[in-house]
CSV table of C-alpha atoms in Angstrom, one decimal:
chain,number,residue,atom,x,y,z
A,1,MET,CA,-52.1,134.1,142.5
A,2,ALA,CA,-51.2,135.3,139.0
A,3,TRP,CA,-53.9,135.4,136.3
A,4,SER,CA,-52.3,132.7,134.2
A,5,GLN,CA,-52.1,130.4,137.2
A,6,ARG,CA,-55.7,131.0,138.0
A,7,VAL,CA,-56.7,130.1,134.4
A,8,LEU,CA,-54.7,126.8,134.7
A,9,GLN,CA,-56.5,126.1,138.0
A,10,LEU,CA,-59.9,126.7,136.3
A,11,LEU,CA,-59.0,124.4,133.4
A,12,HIS,CA,-57.8,121.7,135.9
A,13,ARG,CA,-61.1,122.0,137.8
A,14,MET,CA,-63.1,121.7,134.6
A,15,ASN,CA,-61.2,118.6,133.5
A,16,SER,CA,-61.0,116.9,136.9
A,17,PHE,CA,-62.4,113.6,135.7
A,18,HIS,CA,-59.1,113.0,133.9
A,19,ALA,CA,-57.0,114.1,136.8
A,20,GLN,CA,-55.0,111.8,139.1
A,21,GLY,CA,-57.1,110.7,142.0
A,22,SER,CA,-60.5,111.0,140.2
A,23,ILE,CA,-63.2,108.4,140.2
A,24,LYS,CA,-62.5,107.5,136.6
A,25,CYS,CA,-60.8,104.2,137.3
A,26,LEU,CA,-63.9,103.1,139.4
A,27,CYS,CA,-66.5,103.9,136.7
A,28,LYS,CA,-67.9,101.5,134.2
A,29,PRO,CA,-68.4,102.4,130.6
A,30,PHE,CA,-72.1,102.7,129.6
A,31,TYR,CA,-73.3,101.3,126.3
A,32,VAL,CA,-76.5,101.7,124.4
A,33,GLY,CA,-77.1,99.8,121.2
A,34,GLY,CA,-73.5,98.7,121.0
A,35,GLN,CA,-72.2,102.2,121.3
A,36,ARG,CA,-70.4,103.7,124.3
A,37,VAL,CA,-72.3,106.8,125.4
A,38,GLY,CA,-71.0,107.5,128.9
A,39,SER,CA,-69.5,106.3,132.2
A,40,VAL,CA,-71.4,105.1,135.2
A,41,PRO,CA,-70.0,106.4,138.6
A,42,PRO,CA,-69.4,103.9,141.4
A,43,GLY,CA,-72.2,105.4,143.5
A,44,VAL,CA,-74.8,104.5,140.8
A,45,LEU,CA,-73.7,101.0,140.1
A,46,PRO,CA,-75.2,99.2,143.1
A,47,HIS,CA,-78.7,100.4,142.2
A,48,LEU,CA,-78.7,99.1,138.6
A,49,GLY,CA,-79.3,95.4,139.7
A,50,ARG,CA,-82.9,96.3,140.7
A,51,TYR,CA,-83.7,96.7,137.0
A,52,PRO,CA,-82.6,93.5,135.2
A,53,GLY,CA,-85.0,94.3,132.3
A,54,VAL,CA,-83.3,97.7,131.8
A,55,PHE,CA,-79.6,97.2,132.6
A,56,LEU,CA,-77.1,94.5,132.0
A,57,VAL,CA,-74.1,94.8,134.3
A,58,ASP,CA,-71.3,92.6,132.8
A,59,GLU,CA,-68.7,92.1,135.5
A,60,GLY,CA,-66.4,90.2,133.2
A,61,LEU,CA,-66.3,93.0,130.6
A,62,SER,CA,-66.5,95.7,133.3
A,63,ARG,CA,-69.3,97.5,131.5
A,64,VAL,CA,-73.0,98.5,131.8
A,65,GLU,CA,-75.3,98.1,128.9
A,66,LEU,CA,-78.9,99.1,128.3
A,67,SER,CA,-80.8,95.9,127.7
A,68,SER,CA,-80.8,94.8,124.1
A,69,GLY,CA,-84.3,93.5,124.8
A,70,LEU,CA,-85.5,97.1,124.6
A,71,GLY,CA,-86.5,98.3,121.2
A,72,GLY,CA,-85.5,101.5,119.6
A,73,TYR,CA,-85.3,105.1,120.6
A,74,SER,CA,-88.8,105.4,122.2
A,75,GLU,CA,-88.7,102.2,124.2
A,76,ARG,CA,-85.3,102.8,125.5
A,77,SER,CA,-86.2,106.4,126.5
A,78,GLU,CA,-89.4,105.3,128.3
A,79,ALA,CA,-87.7,102.5,130.2
A,80,LEU,CA,-84.9,104.7,131.5
A,81,ASP,CA,-87.4,107.4,132.4
A,82,VAL,CA,-89.3,105.0,134.6
A,83,VAL,CA,-86.1,104.2,136.5
A,84,LEU,CA,-85.2,107.8,136.9
A,85,ARG,CA,-88.6,108.9,138.1
A,86,GLU,CA,-88.5,106.1,140.7
A,87,TRP,CA,-85.1,107.3,141.9
A,88,LYS,CA,-86.4,110.9,142.0
A,89,GLU,CA,-89.4,109.8,144.2
A,90,GLU,CA,-87.0,107.9,146.5
A,91,LYS,CA,-84.7,111.0,146.7
A,92,LEU,CA,-81.8,108.7,145.9
A,93,PHE,CA,-79.5,111.2,144.2
A,94,ASP,CA,-79.2,114.9,144.9
A,95,CYS,CA,-79.0,115.8,141.2
A,96,LEU,CA,-82.6,114.7,140.6
A,97,GLU,CA,-83.8,117.4,142.9
A,98,GLY,CA,-83.1,119.7,139.9
A,99,TRP,CA,-85.5,117.7,137.7
A,100,ARG,CA,-86.5,120.0,134.7
A,101,ASP,CA,-88.7,117.9,132.5
A,102,GLU,CA,-86.2,118.7,129.7
A,103,LYS,CA,-84.8,115.9,127.6
A,104,TYR,CA,-81.3,115.5,126.2
A,105,GLU,CA,-80.4,113.3,123.3
A,106,VAL,CA,-78.0,110.4,124.0
A,107,MET,CA,-75.6,109.3,121.3
A,108,GLY,CA,-72.0,108.2,121.0
A,109,ARG,CA,-70.9,111.3,119.0
A,110,SER,CA,-72.7,114.5,118.1
A,111,CYS,CA,-72.8,113.4,114.5
A,112,ASP,CA,-74.5,110.0,115.3
A,113,PRO,CA,-78.3,109.4,115.3
A,114,PRO,CA,-79.6,109.7,118.9
A,115,LEU,CA,-80.1,106.3,120.6
A,116,MET,CA,-82.6,107.6,123.2
A,117,ASN,CA,-83.2,110.6,125.4
A,118,MET,CA,-83.1,111.2,129.1
A,119,GLU,CA,-83.9,113.8,131.7
A,120,ARG,CA,-81.3,116.6,131.7
A,121,ALA,CA,-80.9,116.5,135.5
A,122,ALA,CA,-80.0,112.8,135.4
A,123,THR,CA,-77.3,112.9,132.7
A,124,SER,CA,-74.4,113.1,135.3
A,125,LEU,CA,-75.5,109.7,136.8
A,126,PHE,CA,-74.5,108.0,133.5
A,127,GLY,CA,-71.8,110.5,132.4
A,128,VAL,CA,-73.4,110.8,129.0
A,129,LYS,CA,-72.2,113.6,126.8
A,130,ARG,CA,-74.1,116.8,127.1
A,131,TYR,CA,-74.2,119.4,124.3
A,132,GLY,CA,-75.0,123.1,124.5
A,133,VAL,CA,-74.7,126.3,122.5
A,134,HIS,CA,-73.0,129.5,123.8
A,135,LEU,CA,-72.9,133.0,122.2
A,136,ASN,CA,-70.1,135.5,122.5
A,137,GLY,CA,-71.9,138.8,121.8
A,138,PHE,CA,-69.4,141.6,121.2
A,139,VAL,CA,-69.1,145.1,119.9
A,140,ARG,CA,-66.2,146.5,117.9
A,141,ARG,CA,-65.5,150.1,118.4
A,142,SER,CA,-64.3,152.6,115.7
A,143,ASP,CA,-60.7,152.2,117.0
A,144,GLY,CA,-60.9,148.5,116.5
A,145,GLN,CA,-61.1,147.6,120.2
A,146,MET,CA,-63.7,145.1,121.4
A,147,SER,CA,-66.1,145.0,124.2
A,148,MET,CA,-68.3,142.0,125.2
A,149,TRP,CA,-71.8,141.7,126.5
A,150,ILE,CA,-71.9,139.7,129.7
A,151,GLY,CA,-75.1,138.5,131.4
A,152,ARG,CA,-75.7,138.0,135.1
A,153,ARG,CA,-77.8,134.9,135.9
A,154,ALA,CA,-81.0,135.3,137.8
A,155,LEU,CA,-80.9,134.4,141.5
A,156,SER,CA,-83.8,131.9,140.8
A,157,LYS,CA,-81.7,129.7,138.5
A,158,PRO,CA,-81.3,126.2,139.9
A,159,THR,CA,-77.6,126.2,139.0
A,160,TYR,CA,-75.0,128.9,139.4
A,161,PRO,CA,-77.5,131.6,140.5
A,162,GLY,CA,-76.4,135.2,140.3
A,163,MET,CA,-73.2,134.3,138.5
A,164,LEU,CA,-71.8,135.9,135.3
A,165,ASP,CA,-72.6,134.2,132.0
A,166,ASN,CA,-72.3,134.6,128.2
A,167,MET,CA,-74.8,136.9,126.5
A,168,ALA,CA,-76.9,133.8,125.7
A,169,ALA,CA,-76.4,130.1,126.2
A,170,GLY,CA,-78.3,126.9,126.8
A,171,GLY,CA,-78.4,123.2,126.6
A,172,LEU,CA,-79.2,121.4,123.4
A,173,ALA,CA,-82.6,119.9,124.1
A,174,ALA,CA,-83.9,116.9,122.2
A,175,GLY,CA,-85.2,117.7,118.8
A,176,LEU,CA,-83.5,121.0,118.3
A,177,GLY,CA,-80.8,121.9,115.7
A,178,ILE,CA,-77.7,123.7,116.9
A,179,LYS,CA,-78.4,127.1,115.2
A,180,GLU,CA,-82.1,126.7,116.0
A,181,ALA,CA,-81.2,126.3,119.7
A,182,LEU,CA,-78.9,129.4,119.5
A,183,VAL,CA,-81.6,131.6,118.0
A,184,LYS,CA,-84.1,130.4,120.5
A,185,GLU,CA,-81.8,131.1,123.5
A,186,CYS,CA,-80.9,134.5,122.1
A,187,ALA,CA,-84.6,135.5,121.8
A,188,GLU,CA,-85.6,134.1,125.2
A,189,GLU,CA,-82.7,135.2,127.3
A,190,ALA,CA,-81.6,138.5,125.7
A,191,CYS,CA,-84.4,139.5,123.4
A,192,VAL,CA,-82.1,139.4,120.4
A,193,PRO,CA,-84.2,139.7,117.1
A,194,GLU,CA,-84.1,136.6,115.0
A,195,ARG,CA,-82.6,138.4,112.0
A,196,LEU,CA,-79.7,139.6,114.2
A,197,ALA,CA,-79.2,136.2,116.0
A,198,ALA,CA,-79.1,134.5,112.6
A,199,ARG,CA,-75.9,136.4,111.7
A,200,ALA,CA,-74.0,134.6,114.5
A,201,GLN,CA,-71.0,132.7,113.1
A,202,PRO,CA,-70.0,129.2,114.3
A,203,ALA,CA,-66.6,129.4,115.9
A,204,GLY,CA,-65.8,125.8,116.9
A,205,THR,CA,-66.4,124.0,120.2
A,206,VAL,CA,-65.2,124.0,123.8
A,207,SER,CA,-65.1,120.6,125.6
A,208,TYR,CA,-64.3,119.5,129.1
A,209,CYS,CA,-65.1,116.7,131.5
A,210,TYR,CA,-65.4,117.2,135.3
A,211,GLU,CA,-66.8,115.3,138.3
A,212,ASP,CA,-68.4,116.5,141.4
A,213,GLY,CA,-70.6,115.0,144.2
A,214,THR,CA,-73.5,114.6,141.8
A,215,GLY,CA,-71.8,112.7,139.0
A,216,ILE,CA,-69.8,113.1,135.8
A,217,PHE,CA,-70.2,116.0,133.4
A,218,ALA,CA,-68.8,115.3,129.9
A,219,GLU,CA,-69.8,118.5,128.0
A,220,CYS,CA,-69.3,120.0,124.6
A,221,GLN,CA,-70.4,123.6,123.9
A,222,PHE,CA,-70.9,124.7,120.3
A,223,VAL,CA,-69.6,128.3,120.2
A,224,TYR,CA,-70.9,131.2,118.1
A,225,ASP,CA,-69.6,134.7,117.8
A,226,LEU,CA,-72.0,137.6,117.1
A,227,GLU,CA,-70.8,141.1,116.4
A,228,VAL,CA,-73.7,143.3,117.4
A,229,PRO,CA,-74.3,147.0,116.4
A,230,THR,CA,-73.1,149.6,118.9
A,231,ASP,CA,-76.6,150.8,119.3
A,232,PHE,CA,-78.0,147.4,120.3
A,233,THR,CA,-78.5,146.5,123.9
A,234,PRO,CA,-79.7,143.0,125.0
A,235,THR,CA,-82.6,143.1,127.4
A,236,VAL,CA,-83.9,140.7,130.0
A,237,GLY,CA,-86.4,138.2,128.4
A,238,ASP,CA,-87.6,135.0,130.2
A,239,GLY,CA,-86.0,136.0,133.5
A,240,GLU,CA,-83.1,133.6,133.4
A,241,VAL,CA,-80.8,136.6,133.2
A,242,GLN,CA,-81.3,139.6,135.6
A,243,GLU,CA,-78.9,142.1,134.0
A,244,PHE,CA,-76.4,142.7,131.1
A,245,TYR,CA,-73.1,144.5,131.1
A,246,LEU,CA,-71.0,145.8,128.2
A,247,TRP,CA,-67.3,145.4,129.4
A,248,PRO,CA,-64.0,146.0,127.6
A,249,LEU,CA,-62.2,142.8,126.9
A,250,GLN,CA,-59.5,143.6,129.6
A,251,GLN,CA,-62.2,143.7,132.2
A,252,VAL,CA,-63.7,140.4,131.0
A,253,ARG,CA,-60.3,138.9,131.0
A,254,ASP,CA,-59.9,139.7,134.6
A,255,ALA,CA,-63.4,138.5,135.5
A,256,ILE,CA,-63.2,135.0,134.1
A,257,VAL,CA,-60.8,133.8,136.8
A,258,ASP,CA,-63.1,135.2,139.5
A,259,SER,CA,-65.4,132.9,141.5
A,260,ASP,CA,-68.3,135.1,140.3
A,261,PHE,CA,-68.1,133.8,136.7
A,262,LYS,CA,-69.8,130.5,135.7
A,263,PRO,CA,-66.9,128.2,135.0
A,264,ASN,CA,-67.9,126.8,131.6
A,265,CYS,CA,-68.8,130.2,130.4
A,266,ALA,CA,-65.4,131.5,131.4
A,267,LEU,CA,-63.9,128.8,129.2
A,268,VAL,CA,-66.0,130.0,126.2
A,269,VAL,CA,-64.7,133.6,126.8
A,270,LEU,CA,-61.1,132.4,127.1
A,271,ASP,CA,-61.5,130.6,123.8
A,272,PHE,CA,-62.8,133.8,122.2
A,273,MET,CA,-59.8,135.8,123.5
A,274,ILE,CA,-57.4,133.2,122.0
A,275,ARG,CA,-59.1,133.0,118.7
A,276,HIS,CA,-59.3,136.8,118.3
A,277,GLY,CA,-55.6,137.3,119.3
A,278,PHE,CA,-56.3,139.1,122.6
A,279,ILE,CA,-54.1,136.4,124.2
A,280,GLN,CA,-50.9,135.8,122.3
A,281,PRO,CA,-48.5,132.8,122.4
A,282,ASP,CA,-45.4,135.2,122.6
A,283,THR,CA,-46.7,136.9,125.7
A,284,GLU,CA,-48.6,134.0,127.4
A,285,ARG,CA,-46.3,131.2,128.5
A,286,TYR,CA,-49.2,128.8,129.1
A,287,TYR,CA,-50.9,129.5,125.7
A,288,HIS,CA,-50.5,125.8,124.6
A,289,GLN,CA,-51.9,124.5,127.9
A,290,PHE,CA,-54.8,126.9,127.6
A,291,VAL,CA,-55.7,125.6,124.1
A,292,GLU,CA,-55.4,122.0,125.1
A,293,GLY,CA,-57.5,122.5,128.2
A,294,LEU,CA,-60.3,123.9,126.2
A,295,HIS,CA,-60.6,120.9,123.9
A,296,THR,CA,-60.5,117.8,126.0
A,297,THR,CA,-61.6,114.5,124.4
A,298,LEU,CA,-64.8,113.4,126.0
């Protein structure tokens, strides 16, 4: 299959929730504090009735609401956490086997005040929007050509072990600012000094929404670019990455359609190549489809 067709296949996979035949029409919108924050998959719906003090399932309006009887941020978070821990103990959903004790904020839009938080591993059960930060670390040679630093994930990672990744990336945990999270991930994963990581430039977002057997993943990644000196080499930090490679962009281009590359990281790299003119609309017939697929409305 040609490279362009494989990119389209990747984009279709990462936006499968909006594709024909998905579970989208069987889901119910999830509301907290009057704001829609996600979509509840059909496999989760039958279990909500056990918790009338936490969930209101309105059949007439075809929606699920977190009970208005719960107070603000803390009370909502605690009530949902009790439910999720009970499901974890019951081994009710496979995704909860990856419990991390890491909380994600829940809000309607990234600019809105958070309404509550919830365990990262459980977010797919409610289709809530997940945010992360990814770094494209690159080197510009004297002839103007670029190379990119690529990491290989540790085999001990609970998700996508051993696969290719961006130089640094991570989810946006509760209480962290976006640039703060970036600098933190750079230090932990690649031992990038804070003064160098702070030079990273915001370069937009990449968003997508897919479904799999564990739920719905509506994700937005805040993307940063960092040109690093030619004499800088990232090194393994906290053990989440096992090795780093410096590859010319052509090699990276070929790699992102391979099954060895973590899919959402491949999208971040594709976005970099479009923004930096490595992929051109006059020579790539699917240029428009690529751009659209990288910016799906969640």
